[in-house]
Amino acid sequence: MQNTRLTKLLEFLAAEPNDPFVLYALATEYNTQNDAEKAFGYYLELIEKHPDYVGTYYHLGKLYEKNQDTEKAILVYKEGMLQARKKGDNHAFSELQGAYNSAMGLDYEDD
């Protein structure tokens, strides 16, 4: 089923190469398939071409963390929070802030 989904997404990309949703869907699909190289490629393309597509920052940051690059993850979360503020997307800001705090070791738990 994943190959069918990936094939369809690549067809959508050929038809609409600058559609941020298609780029995001491809990045997510490759991430799900553990193809970090392609996932990074599409997430980074999204940030470059569509910096206001705020969902990208959370998932890109998590991918950096998964690949043991916490410093880059923190930078991505910070940029994502700035973009979320610009858009007035408080939900995305909150999620990014939580991810940032966790990456920084600032997530607090009640005992």
PDB file of N, CA and C in Angstrom, residues 3-103:
ATOM      1  N   ASN A   3       3.776   1.795  -1.394  1.00  0.00           N
ATOM      2  CA  ASN A   3       4.289   2.095  -2.723  1.00  0.00           C
ATOM      3  C   ASN A   3       3.236   2.781  -3.570  1.00  0.00           C
ATOM      4  N   THR A   4       1.986   2.360  -3.425  1.00  0.00           N
ATOM      5  CA  THR A   4       0.896   2.996  -4.151  1.00  0.00           C
ATOM      6  C   THR A   4       0.737   4.449  -3.702  1.00  0.00           C
ATOM      7  N   ARG A   5       0.799   4.664  -2.396  1.00  0.00           N
ATOM      8  CA  ARG A   5       0.665   6.021  -1.861  1.00  0.00           C
ATOM      9  C   ARG A   5       1.825   6.883  -2.340  1.00  0.00           C
ATOM     10  N   LEU A   6       3.031   6.343  -2.271  1.00  0.00           N
ATOM     11  CA  LEU A   6       4.204   7.088  -2.715  1.00  0.00           C
ATOM     12  C   LEU A   6       4.132   7.397  -4.205  1.00  0.00           C
ATOM     13  N   THR A   7       3.716   6.428  -4.996  1.00  0.00           N
ATOM     14  CA  THR A   7       3.567   6.635  -6.438  1.00  0.00           C
ATOM     15  C   THR A   7       2.568   7.755  -6.713  1.00  0.00           C
ATOM     16  N   LYS A   8       1.457   7.724  -6.001  1.00  0.00           N
ATOM     17  CA  LYS A   8       0.425   8.751  -6.193  1.00  0.00           C
ATOM     18  C   LYS A   8       0.955  10.136  -5.796  1.00  0.00           C
ATOM     19  N   LEU A   9       1.667  10.205  -4.674  1.00  0.00           N
ATOM     20  CA  LEU A   9       2.228  11.483  -4.234  1.00  0.00           C
ATOM     21  C   LEU A   9       3.238  12.026  -5.243  1.00  0.00           C
ATOM     22  N   LEU A  10       4.037  11.149  -5.811  1.00  0.00           N
ATOM     23  CA  LEU A  10       4.999  11.593  -6.822  1.00  0.00           C
ATOM     24  C   LEU A  10       4.292  12.079  -8.084  1.00  0.00           C
ATOM     25  N   GLU A  11       3.164  11.470  -8.417  1.00  0.00           N
ATOM     26  CA  GLU A  11       2.353  11.959  -9.536  1.00  0.00           C
ATOM     27  C   GLU A  11       1.800  13.350  -9.229  1.00  0.00           C
ATOM     28  N   PHE A  12       1.322  13.531  -8.003  1.00  0.00           N
ATOM     29  CA  PHE A  12       0.825  14.851  -7.597  1.00  0.00           C
ATOM     30  C   PHE A  12       1.941  15.891  -7.672  1.00  0.00           C
ATOM     31  N   LEU A  13       3.144  15.499  -7.255  1.00  0.00           N
ATOM     32  CA  LEU A  13       4.279  16.415  -7.287  1.00  0.00           C
ATOM     33  C   LEU A  13       4.617  16.814  -8.721  1.00  0.00           C
ATOM     34  N   ALA A  14       4.551  15.859  -9.638  1.00  0.00           N
ATOM     35  CA  ALA A  14       4.827  16.167 -11.046  1.00  0.00           C
ATOM     36  C   ALA A  14       3.820  17.172 -11.587  1.00  0.00           C
ATOM     37  N   ALA A  15       2.570  17.040 -11.146  1.00  0.00           N
ATOM     38  CA  ALA A  15       1.518  17.948 -11.611  1.00  0.00           C
ATOM     39  C   ALA A  15       1.587  19.313 -10.921  1.00  0.00           C
ATOM     40  N   GLU A  16       1.957  19.318  -9.645  1.00  0.00           N
ATOM     41  CA  GLU A  16       2.009  20.555  -8.847  1.00  0.00           C
ATOM     42  C   GLU A  16       3.315  20.595  -8.056  1.00  0.00           C
ATOM     43  N   PRO A  17       4.438  20.885  -8.700  1.00  0.00           N
ATOM     44  CA  PRO A  17       5.739  20.780  -8.039  1.00  0.00           C
ATOM     45  C   PRO A  17       5.970  21.759  -6.884  1.00  0.00           C
ATOM     46  N   ASN A  18       5.143  22.767  -6.765  1.00  0.00           N
ATOM     47  CA  ASN A  18       5.338  23.750  -5.706  1.00  0.00           C
ATOM     48  C   ASN A  18       4.228  23.704  -4.652  1.00  0.00           C
ATOM     49  N   ASP A  19       3.434  22.650  -4.656  1.00  0.00           N
ATOM     50  CA  ASP A  19       2.338  22.523  -3.690  1.00  0.00           C
ATOM     51  C   ASP A  19       2.913  22.108  -2.336  1.00  0.00           C
ATOM     52  N   PRO A  20       2.792  22.972  -1.320  1.00  0.00           N
ATOM     53  CA  PRO A  20       3.405  22.642  -0.031  1.00  0.00           C
ATOM     54  C   PRO A  20       2.814  21.385   0.611  1.00  0.00           C
ATOM     55  N   PHE A  21       1.525  21.151   0.408  1.00  0.00           N
ATOM     56  CA  PHE A  21       0.940  19.947   1.009  1.00  0.00           C
ATOM     57  C   PHE A  21       1.546  18.681   0.414  1.00  0.00           C
ATOM     58  N   VAL A  22       1.774  18.672  -0.893  1.00  0.00           N
ATOM     59  CA  VAL A  22       2.366  17.496  -1.539  1.00  0.00           C
ATOM     60  C   VAL A  22       3.799  17.289  -1.051  1.00  0.00           C
ATOM     61  N   LEU A  23       4.569  18.364  -0.950  1.00  0.00           N
ATOM     62  CA  LEU A  23       5.934  18.260  -0.433  1.00  0.00           C
ATOM     63  C   LEU A  23       5.930  17.716   0.991  1.00  0.00           C
ATOM     64  N   TYR A  24       5.009  18.225   1.811  1.00  0.00           N
ATOM     65  CA  TYR A  24       4.889  17.777   3.197  1.00  0.00           C
ATOM     66  C   TYR A  24       4.496  16.298   3.255  1.00  0.00           C
ATOM     67  N   ALA A  25       3.542  15.910   2.430  1.00  0.00           N
ATOM     68  CA  ALA A  25       3.089  14.519   2.407  1.00  0.00           C
ATOM     69  C   ALA A  25       4.219  13.585   1.974  1.00  0.00           C
ATOM     70  N   LEU A  26       5.006  14.002   0.993  1.00  0.00           N
ATOM     71  CA  LEU A  26       6.140  13.191   0.560  1.00  0.00           C
ATOM     72  C   LEU A  26       7.186  13.068   1.662  1.00  0.00           C
ATOM     73  N   ALA A  27       7.503  14.165   2.303  1.00  0.00           N
ATOM     74  CA  ALA A  27       8.477  14.128   3.396  1.00  0.00           C
ATOM     75  C   ALA A  27       8.004  13.181   4.490  1.00  0.00           C
ATOM     76  N   THR A  28       6.741  13.277   4.833  1.00  0.00           N
ATOM     77  CA  THR A  28       6.172  12.429   5.877  1.00  0.00           C
ATOM     78  C   THR A  28       6.178  10.962   5.468  1.00  0.00           C
ATOM     79  N   GLU A  29       5.848  10.701   4.213  1.00  0.00           N
ATOM     80  CA  GLU A  29       5.849   9.322   3.715  1.00  0.00           C
ATOM     81  C   GLU A  29       7.258   8.725   3.750  1.00  0.00           C
ATOM     82  N   TYR A  30       8.233   9.483   3.284  1.00  0.00           N
ATOM     83  CA  TYR A  30       9.605   8.987   3.327  1.00  0.00           C
ATOM     84  C   TYR A  30      10.083   8.811   4.770  1.00  0.00           C
ATOM     85  N   ASN A  31       9.673   9.708   5.645  1.00  0.00           N
ATOM     86  CA  ASN A  31      10.023   9.588   7.058  1.00  0.00           C
ATOM     87  C   ASN A  31       9.427   8.299   7.635  1.00  0.00           C
ATOM     88  N   THR A  32       8.186   8.014   7.292  1.00  0.00           N
ATOM     89  CA  THR A  32       7.520   6.794   7.746  1.00  0.00           C
ATOM     90  C   THR A  32       8.255   5.550   7.246  1.00  0.00           C
ATOM     91  N   GLN A  33       8.813   5.638   6.055  1.00  0.00           N
ATOM     92  CA  GLN A  33       9.544   4.515   5.466  1.00  0.00           C
ATOM     93  C   GLN A  33      11.009   4.474   5.926  1.00  0.00           C
ATOM     94  N   ASN A  34      11.359   5.350   6.866  1.00  0.00           N
ATOM     95  CA  ASN A  34      12.723   5.439   7.394  1.00  0.00           C
ATOM     96  C   ASN A  34      13.757   5.789   6.327  1.00  0.00           C
ATOM     97  N   ASP A  35      13.337   6.568   5.341  1.00  0.00           N
ATOM     98  CA  ASP A  35      14.263   7.084   4.337  1.00  0.00           C
ATOM     99  C   ASP A  35      14.559   8.540   4.722  1.00  0.00           C
ATOM    100  N   ALA A  36      15.464   8.676   5.685  1.00  0.00           N
ATOM    101  CA  ALA A  36      15.758   9.999   6.249  1.00  0.00           C
ATOM    102  C   ALA A  36      16.296  10.966   5.204  1.00  0.00           C
ATOM    103  N   GLU A  37      17.113  10.486   4.297  1.00  0.00           N
ATOM    104  CA  GLU A  37      17.708  11.366   3.293  1.00  0.00           C
ATOM    105  C   GLU A  37      16.633  12.059   2.455  1.00  0.00           C
ATOM    106  N   LYS A  38      15.678  11.298   1.961  1.00  0.00           N
ATOM    107  CA  LYS A  38      14.613  11.896   1.145  1.00  0.00           C
ATOM    108  C   LYS A  38      13.671  12.727   2.005  1.00  0.00           C
ATOM    109  N   ALA A  39      13.388  12.268   3.223  1.00  0.00           N
ATOM    110  CA  ALA A  39      12.529  13.046   4.118  1.00  0.00           C
ATOM    111  C   ALA A  39      13.167  14.406   4.395  1.00  0.00           C
ATOM    112  N   PHE A  40      14.445  14.402   4.750  1.00  0.00           N
ATOM    113  CA  PHE A  40      15.144  15.668   4.977  1.00  0.00           C
ATOM    114  C   PHE A  40      15.059  16.557   3.746  1.00  0.00           C
ATOM    115  N   GLY A  41      15.273  15.984   2.582  1.00  0.00           N
ATOM    116  CA  GLY A  41      15.242  16.762   1.350  1.00  0.00           C
ATOM    117  C   GLY A  41      13.931  17.508   1.154  1.00  0.00           C
ATOM    118  N   TYR A  42      12.830  16.804   1.350  1.00  0.00           N
ATOM    119  CA  TYR A  42      11.526  17.448   1.151  1.00  0.00           C
ATOM    120  C   TYR A  42      11.197  18.426   2.273  1.00  0.00           C
ATOM    121  N   TYR A  43      11.525  18.081   3.516  1.00  0.00           N
ATOM    122  CA  TYR A  43      11.280  19.027   4.613  1.00  0.00           C
ATOM    123  C   TYR A  43      12.097  20.308   4.407  1.00  0.00           C
ATOM    124  N   LEU A  44      13.355  20.168   4.010  1.00  0.00           N
ATOM    125  CA  LEU A  44      14.196  21.352   3.802  1.00  0.00           C
ATOM    126  C   LEU A  44      13.713  22.180   2.614  1.00  0.00           C
ATOM    127  N   GLU A  45      13.239  21.511   1.587  1.00  0.00           N
ATOM    128  CA  GLU A  45      12.659  22.235   0.449  1.00  0.00           C
ATOM    129  C   GLU A  45      11.422  23.021   0.885  1.00  0.00           C
ATOM    130  N   LEU A  46      10.631  22.422   1.742  1.00  0.00           N
ATOM    131  CA  LEU A  46       9.448  23.123   2.260  1.00  0.00           C
ATOM    132  C   LEU A  46       9.836  24.378   3.023  1.00  0.00           C
ATOM    133  N   ILE A  47      10.811  24.259   3.892  1.00  0.00           N
ATOM    134  CA  ILE A  47      11.237  25.421   4.681  1.00  0.00           C
ATOM    135  C   ILE A  47      11.786  26.523   3.781  1.00  0.00           C
ATOM    136  N   GLU A  48      12.499  26.116   2.746  1.00  0.00           N
ATOM    137  CA  GLU A  48      13.072  27.096   1.825  1.00  0.00           C
ATOM    138  C   GLU A  48      11.978  27.798   1.011  1.00  0.00           C
ATOM    139  N   LYS A  49      11.055  27.010   0.450  1.00  0.00           N
ATOM    140  CA  LYS A  49      10.048  27.576  -0.451  1.00  0.00           C
ATOM    141  C   LYS A  49       8.782  28.060   0.255  1.00  0.00           C
ATOM    142  N   HIS A  50       8.478  27.464   1.398  1.00  0.00           N
ATOM    143  CA  HIS A  50       7.235  27.774   2.112  1.00  0.00           C
ATOM    144  C   HIS A  50       7.516  27.887   3.608  1.00  0.00           C
ATOM    145  N   PRO A  51       8.260  28.917   4.015  1.00  0.00           N
ATOM    146  CA  PRO A  51       8.631  29.016   5.428  1.00  0.00           C
ATOM    147  C   PRO A  51       7.437  29.175   6.371  1.00  0.00           C
ATOM    148  N   ASP A  52       6.289  29.560   5.835  1.00  0.00           N
ATOM    149  CA  ASP A  52       5.108  29.728   6.681  1.00  0.00           C
ATOM    150  C   ASP A  52       4.286  28.443   6.827  1.00  0.00           C
ATOM    151  N   TYR A  53       4.747  27.351   6.249  1.00  0.00           N
ATOM    152  CA  TYR A  53       4.078  26.053   6.395  1.00  0.00           C
ATOM    153  C   TYR A  53       4.592  25.450   7.702  1.00  0.00           C
ATOM    154  N   VAL A  54       4.012  25.908   8.811  1.00  0.00           N
ATOM    155  CA  VAL A  54       4.600  25.701  10.136  1.00  0.00           C
ATOM    156  C   VAL A  54       4.647  24.249  10.601  1.00  0.00           C
ATOM    157  N   GLY A  55       3.807  23.382  10.084  1.00  0.00           N
ATOM    158  CA  GLY A  55       3.850  21.979  10.486  1.00  0.00           C
ATOM    159  C   GLY A  55       5.171  21.312  10.169  1.00  0.00           C
ATOM    160  N   THR A  56       5.862  21.851   9.199  1.00  0.00           N
ATOM    161  CA  THR A  56       7.145  21.299   8.771  1.00  0.00           C
ATOM    162  C   THR A  56       8.173  21.316   9.893  1.00  0.00           C
ATOM    163  N   TYR A  57       8.205  22.381  10.644  1.00  0.00           N
ATOM    164  CA  TYR A  57       9.264  22.579  11.631  1.00  0.00           C
ATOM    165  C   TYR A  57       9.248  21.515  12.724  1.00  0.00           C
ATOM    166  N   TYR A  58       8.079  21.168  13.188  1.00  0.00           N
ATOM    167  CA  TYR A  58       7.970  20.146  14.231  1.00  0.00           C
ATOM    168  C   TYR A  58       8.533  18.816  13.733  1.00  0.00           C
ATOM    169  N   HIS A  59       8.088  18.399  12.570  1.00  0.00           N
ATOM    170  CA  HIS A  59       8.489  17.093  12.054  1.00  0.00           C
ATOM    171  C   HIS A  59       9.954  17.065  11.625  1.00  0.00           C
ATOM    172  N   LEU A  60      10.436  18.162  11.058  1.00  0.00           N
ATOM    173  CA  LEU A  60      11.853  18.237  10.710  1.00  0.00           C
ATOM    174  C   LEU A  60      12.708  18.190  11.979  1.00  0.00           C
ATOM    175  N   GLY A  61      12.299  18.922  12.997  1.00  0.00           N
ATOM    176  CA  GLY A  61      13.031  18.894  14.263  1.00  0.00           C
ATOM    177  C   GLY A  61      13.071  17.497  14.861  1.00  0.00           C
ATOM    178  N   LYS A  62      11.944  16.818  14.848  1.00  0.00           N
ATOM    179  CA  LYS A  62      11.891  15.447  15.376  1.00  0.00           C
ATOM    180  C   LYS A  62      12.784  14.515  14.569  1.00  0.00           C
ATOM    181  N   LEU A  63      12.843  14.724  13.254  1.00  0.00           N
ATOM    182  CA  LEU A  63      13.710  13.903  12.418  1.00  0.00           C
ATOM    183  C   LEU A  63      15.182  14.159  12.758  1.00  0.00           C
ATOM    184  N   TYR A  64      15.527  15.421  12.997  1.00  0.00           N
ATOM    185  CA  TYR A  64      16.890  15.715  13.428  1.00  0.00           C
ATOM    186  C   TYR A  64      17.190  15.021  14.764  1.00  0.00           C
ATOM    187  N   GLU A  65      16.248  15.089  15.689  1.00  0.00           N
ATOM    188  CA  GLU A  65      16.462  14.426  16.978  1.00  0.00           C
ATOM    189  C   GLU A  65      16.632  12.920  16.799  1.00  0.00           C
ATOM    190  N   LYS A  66      15.795  12.337  15.956  1.00  0.00           N
ATOM    191  CA  LYS A  66      15.875  10.900  15.687  1.00  0.00           C
ATOM    192  C   LYS A  66      17.248  10.524  15.129  1.00  0.00           C
ATOM    193  N   ASN A  67      17.859  11.461  14.409  1.00  0.00           N
ATOM    194  CA  ASN A  67      19.167  11.238  13.807  1.00  0.00           C
ATOM    195  C   ASN A  67      20.299  11.832  14.655  1.00  0.00           C
ATOM    196  N   GLN A  68      20.018  12.011  15.941  1.00  0.00           N
ATOM    197  CA  GLN A  68      21.031  12.428  16.923  1.00  0.00           C
ATOM    198  C   GLN A  68      21.646  13.794  16.641  1.00  0.00           C
ATOM    199  N   ASP A  69      20.847  14.707  16.089  1.00  0.00           N
ATOM    200  CA  ASP A  69      21.348  16.060  15.834  1.00  0.00           C
ATOM    201  C   ASP A  69      20.439  17.062  16.559  1.00  0.00           C
ATOM    202  N   THR A  70      20.559  17.046  17.879  1.00  0.00           N
ATOM    203  CA  THR A  70      19.706  17.881  18.719  1.00  0.00           C
ATOM    204  C   THR A  70      19.936  19.365  18.469  1.00  0.00           C
ATOM    205  N   GLU A  71      21.164  19.759  18.181  1.00  0.00           N
ATOM    206  CA  GLU A  71      21.449  21.178  17.940  1.00  0.00           C
ATOM    207  C   GLU A  71      20.652  21.711  16.753  1.00  0.00           C
ATOM    208  N   LYS A  72      20.622  20.947  15.663  1.00  0.00           N
ATOM    209  CA  LYS A  72      19.836  21.383  14.501  1.00  0.00           C
ATOM    210  C   LYS A  72      18.348  21.351  14.822  1.00  0.00           C
ATOM    211  N   ALA A  73      17.922  20.367  15.582  1.00  0.00           N
ATOM    212  CA  ALA A  73      16.512  20.291  15.967  1.00  0.00           C
ATOM    213  C   ALA A  73      16.100  21.544  16.728  1.00  0.00           C
ATOM    214  N   ILE A  74      16.922  21.964  17.651  1.00  0.00           N
ATOM    215  CA  ILE A  74      16.626  23.155  18.458  1.00  0.00           C
ATOM    216  C   ILE A  74      16.520  24.390  17.567  1.00  0.00           C
ATOM    217  N   LEU A  75      17.428  24.532  16.616  1.00  0.00           N
ATOM    218  CA  LEU A  75      17.362  25.665  15.688  1.00  0.00           C
ATOM    219  C   LEU A  75      16.080  25.635  14.862  1.00  0.00           C
ATOM    220  N   VAL A  76      15.691  24.444  14.420  1.00  0.00           N
ATOM    221  CA  VAL A  76      14.462  24.297  13.627  1.00  0.00           C
ATOM    222  C   VAL A  76      13.244  24.652  14.475  1.00  0.00           C
ATOM    223  N   TYR A  77      13.196  24.172  15.710  1.00  0.00           N
ATOM    224  CA  TYR A  77      12.063  24.501  16.586  1.00  0.00           C
ATOM    225  C   TYR A  77      11.968  26.009  16.825  1.00  0.00           C
ATOM    226  N   LYS A  78      13.119  26.656  17.036  1.00  0.00           N
ATOM    227  CA  LYS A  78      13.123  28.104  17.265  1.00  0.00           C
ATOM    228  C   LYS A  78      12.580  28.850  16.042  1.00  0.00           C
ATOM    229  N   GLU A  79      13.047  28.465  14.861  1.00  0.00           N
ATOM    230  CA  GLU A  79      12.561  29.116  13.637  1.00  0.00           C
ATOM    231  C   GLU A  79      11.068  28.839  13.454  1.00  0.00           C
ATOM    232  N   GLY A  80      10.664  27.633  13.744  1.00  0.00           N
ATOM    233  CA  GLY A  80       9.245  27.295  13.641  1.00  0.00           C
ATOM    234  C   GLY A  80       8.378  28.127  14.570  1.00  0.00           C
ATOM    235  N   MET A  81       8.864  28.360  15.787  1.00  0.00           N
ATOM    236  CA  MET A  81       8.107  29.202  16.722  1.00  0.00           C
ATOM    237  C   MET A  81       7.970  30.618  16.181  1.00  0.00           C
ATOM    238  N   LEU A  82       9.047  31.138  15.573  1.00  0.00           N
ATOM    239  CA  LEU A  82       8.966  32.475  14.977  1.00  0.00           C
ATOM    240  C   LEU A  82       7.926  32.513  13.856  1.00  0.00           C
ATOM    241  N   GLN A  83       7.957  31.503  13.002  1.00  0.00           N
ATOM    242  CA  GLN A  83       7.000  31.450  11.893  1.00  0.00           C
ATOM    243  C   GLN A  83       5.568  31.285  12.401  1.00  0.00           C
ATOM    244  N   ALA A  84       5.388  30.472  13.421  1.00  0.00           N
ATOM    245  CA  ALA A  84       4.050  30.274  13.988  1.00  0.00           C
ATOM    246  C   ALA A  84       3.522  31.575  14.581  1.00  0.00           C
ATOM    247  N   ARG A  85       4.388  32.326  15.252  1.00  0.00           N
ATOM    248  CA  ARG A  85       3.987  33.630  15.809  1.00  0.00           C
ATOM    249  C   ARG A  85       3.562  34.581  14.686  1.00  0.00           C
ATOM    250  N   LYS A  86       4.351  34.610  13.607  1.00  0.00           N
ATOM    251  CA  LYS A  86       4.026  35.482  12.472  1.00  0.00           C
ATOM    252  C   LYS A  86       2.651  35.162  11.909  1.00  0.00           C
ATOM    253  N   LYS A  87       2.333  33.882  11.864  1.00  0.00           N
ATOM    254  CA  LYS A  87       1.035  33.446  11.328  1.00  0.00           C
ATOM    255  C   LYS A  87      -0.091  33.563  12.343  1.00  0.00           C
ATOM    256  N   GLY A  88       0.247  33.734  13.596  1.00  0.00           N
ATOM    257  CA  GLY A  88      -0.764  33.745  14.646  1.00  0.00           C
ATOM    258  C   GLY A  88      -1.302  32.349  14.943  1.00  0.00           C
ATOM    259  N   ASP A  89      -0.475  31.333  14.683  1.00  0.00           N
ATOM    260  CA  ASP A  89      -0.877  29.940  14.899  1.00  0.00           C
ATOM    261  C   ASP A  89      -0.404  29.506  16.284  1.00  0.00           C
ATOM    262  N   ASN A  90      -1.247  29.754  17.269  1.00  0.00           N
ATOM    263  CA  ASN A  90      -0.871  29.459  18.654  1.00  0.00           C
ATOM    264  C   ASN A  90      -0.746  27.966  18.932  1.00  0.00           C
ATOM    265  N   HIS A  91      -1.543  27.159  18.256  1.00  0.00           N
ATOM    266  CA  HIS A  91      -1.467  25.713  18.442  1.00  0.00           C
ATOM    267  C   HIS A  91      -0.101  25.195  17.987  1.00  0.00           C
ATOM    268  N   ALA A  92       0.318  25.586  16.790  1.00  0.00           N
ATOM    269  CA  ALA A  92       1.628  25.164  16.285  1.00  0.00           C
ATOM    270  C   ALA A  92       2.736  25.703  17.182  1.00  0.00           C
ATOM    271  N   PHE A  93       2.594  26.949  17.620  1.00  0.00           N
ATOM    272  CA  PHE A  93       3.602  27.532  18.511  1.00  0.00           C
ATOM    273  C   PHE A  93       3.749  26.692  19.774  1.00  0.00           C
ATOM    274  N   SER A  94       2.631  26.316  20.356  1.00  0.00           N
ATOM    275  CA  SER A  94       2.646  25.530  21.587  1.00  0.00           C
ATOM    276  C   SER A  94       3.319  24.176  21.380  1.00  0.00           C
ATOM    277  N   GLU A  95       3.015  23.508  20.272  1.00  0.00           N
ATOM    278  CA  GLU A  95       3.641  22.214  19.991  1.00  0.00           C
ATOM    279  C   GLU A  95       5.143  22.362  19.777  1.00  0.00           C
ATOM    280  N   LEU A  96       5.527  23.395  19.056  1.00  0.00           N
ATOM    281  CA  LEU A  96       6.949  23.641  18.817  1.00  0.00           C
ATOM    282  C   LEU A  96       7.677  24.008  20.107  1.00  0.00           C
ATOM    283  N   GLN A  97       7.022  24.784  20.941  1.00  0.00           N
ATOM    284  CA  GLN A  97       7.625  25.161  22.211  1.00  0.00           C
ATOM    285  C   GLN A  97       7.830  23.935  23.096  1.00  0.00           C
ATOM    286  N   GLY A  98       6.860  23.031  23.101  1.00  0.00           N
ATOM    287  CA  GLY A  98       7.006  21.796  23.864  1.00  0.00           C
ATOM    288  C   GLY A  98       8.160  20.951  23.348  1.00  0.00           C
ATOM    289  N   ALA A  99       8.273  20.842  22.026  1.00  0.00           N
ATOM    290  CA  ALA A  99       9.377  20.079  21.428  1.00  0.00           C
ATOM    291  C   ALA A  99      10.715  20.742  21.735  1.00  0.00           C
ATOM    292  N   TYR A 100      10.744  22.072  21.647  1.00  0.00           N
ATOM    293  CA  TYR A 100      11.956  22.828  21.955  1.00  0.00           C
ATOM    294  C   TYR A 100      12.375  22.603  23.411  1.00  0.00           C
ATOM    295  N   ASN A 101      11.412  22.746  24.323  1.00  0.00           N
ATOM    296  CA  ASN A 101      11.707  22.554  25.741  1.00  0.00           C
ATOM    297  C   ASN A 101      12.244  21.149  26.011  1.00  0.00           C
ATOM    298  N   SER A 102      11.633  20.168  25.370  1.00  0.00           N
ATOM    299  CA  SER A 102      12.089  18.787  25.542  1.00  0.00           C
ATOM    300  C   SER A 102      13.511  18.605  25.016  1.00  0.00           C
ATOM    301  N   ALA A 103      13.785  19.145  23.840  1.00  0.00           N
ATOM    302  CA  ALA A 103      15.120  19.029  23.256  1.00  0.00           C
ATOM    303  C   ALA A 103      16.170  19.741  24.102  1.00  0.00           C
TER     304      ALA A 103
END
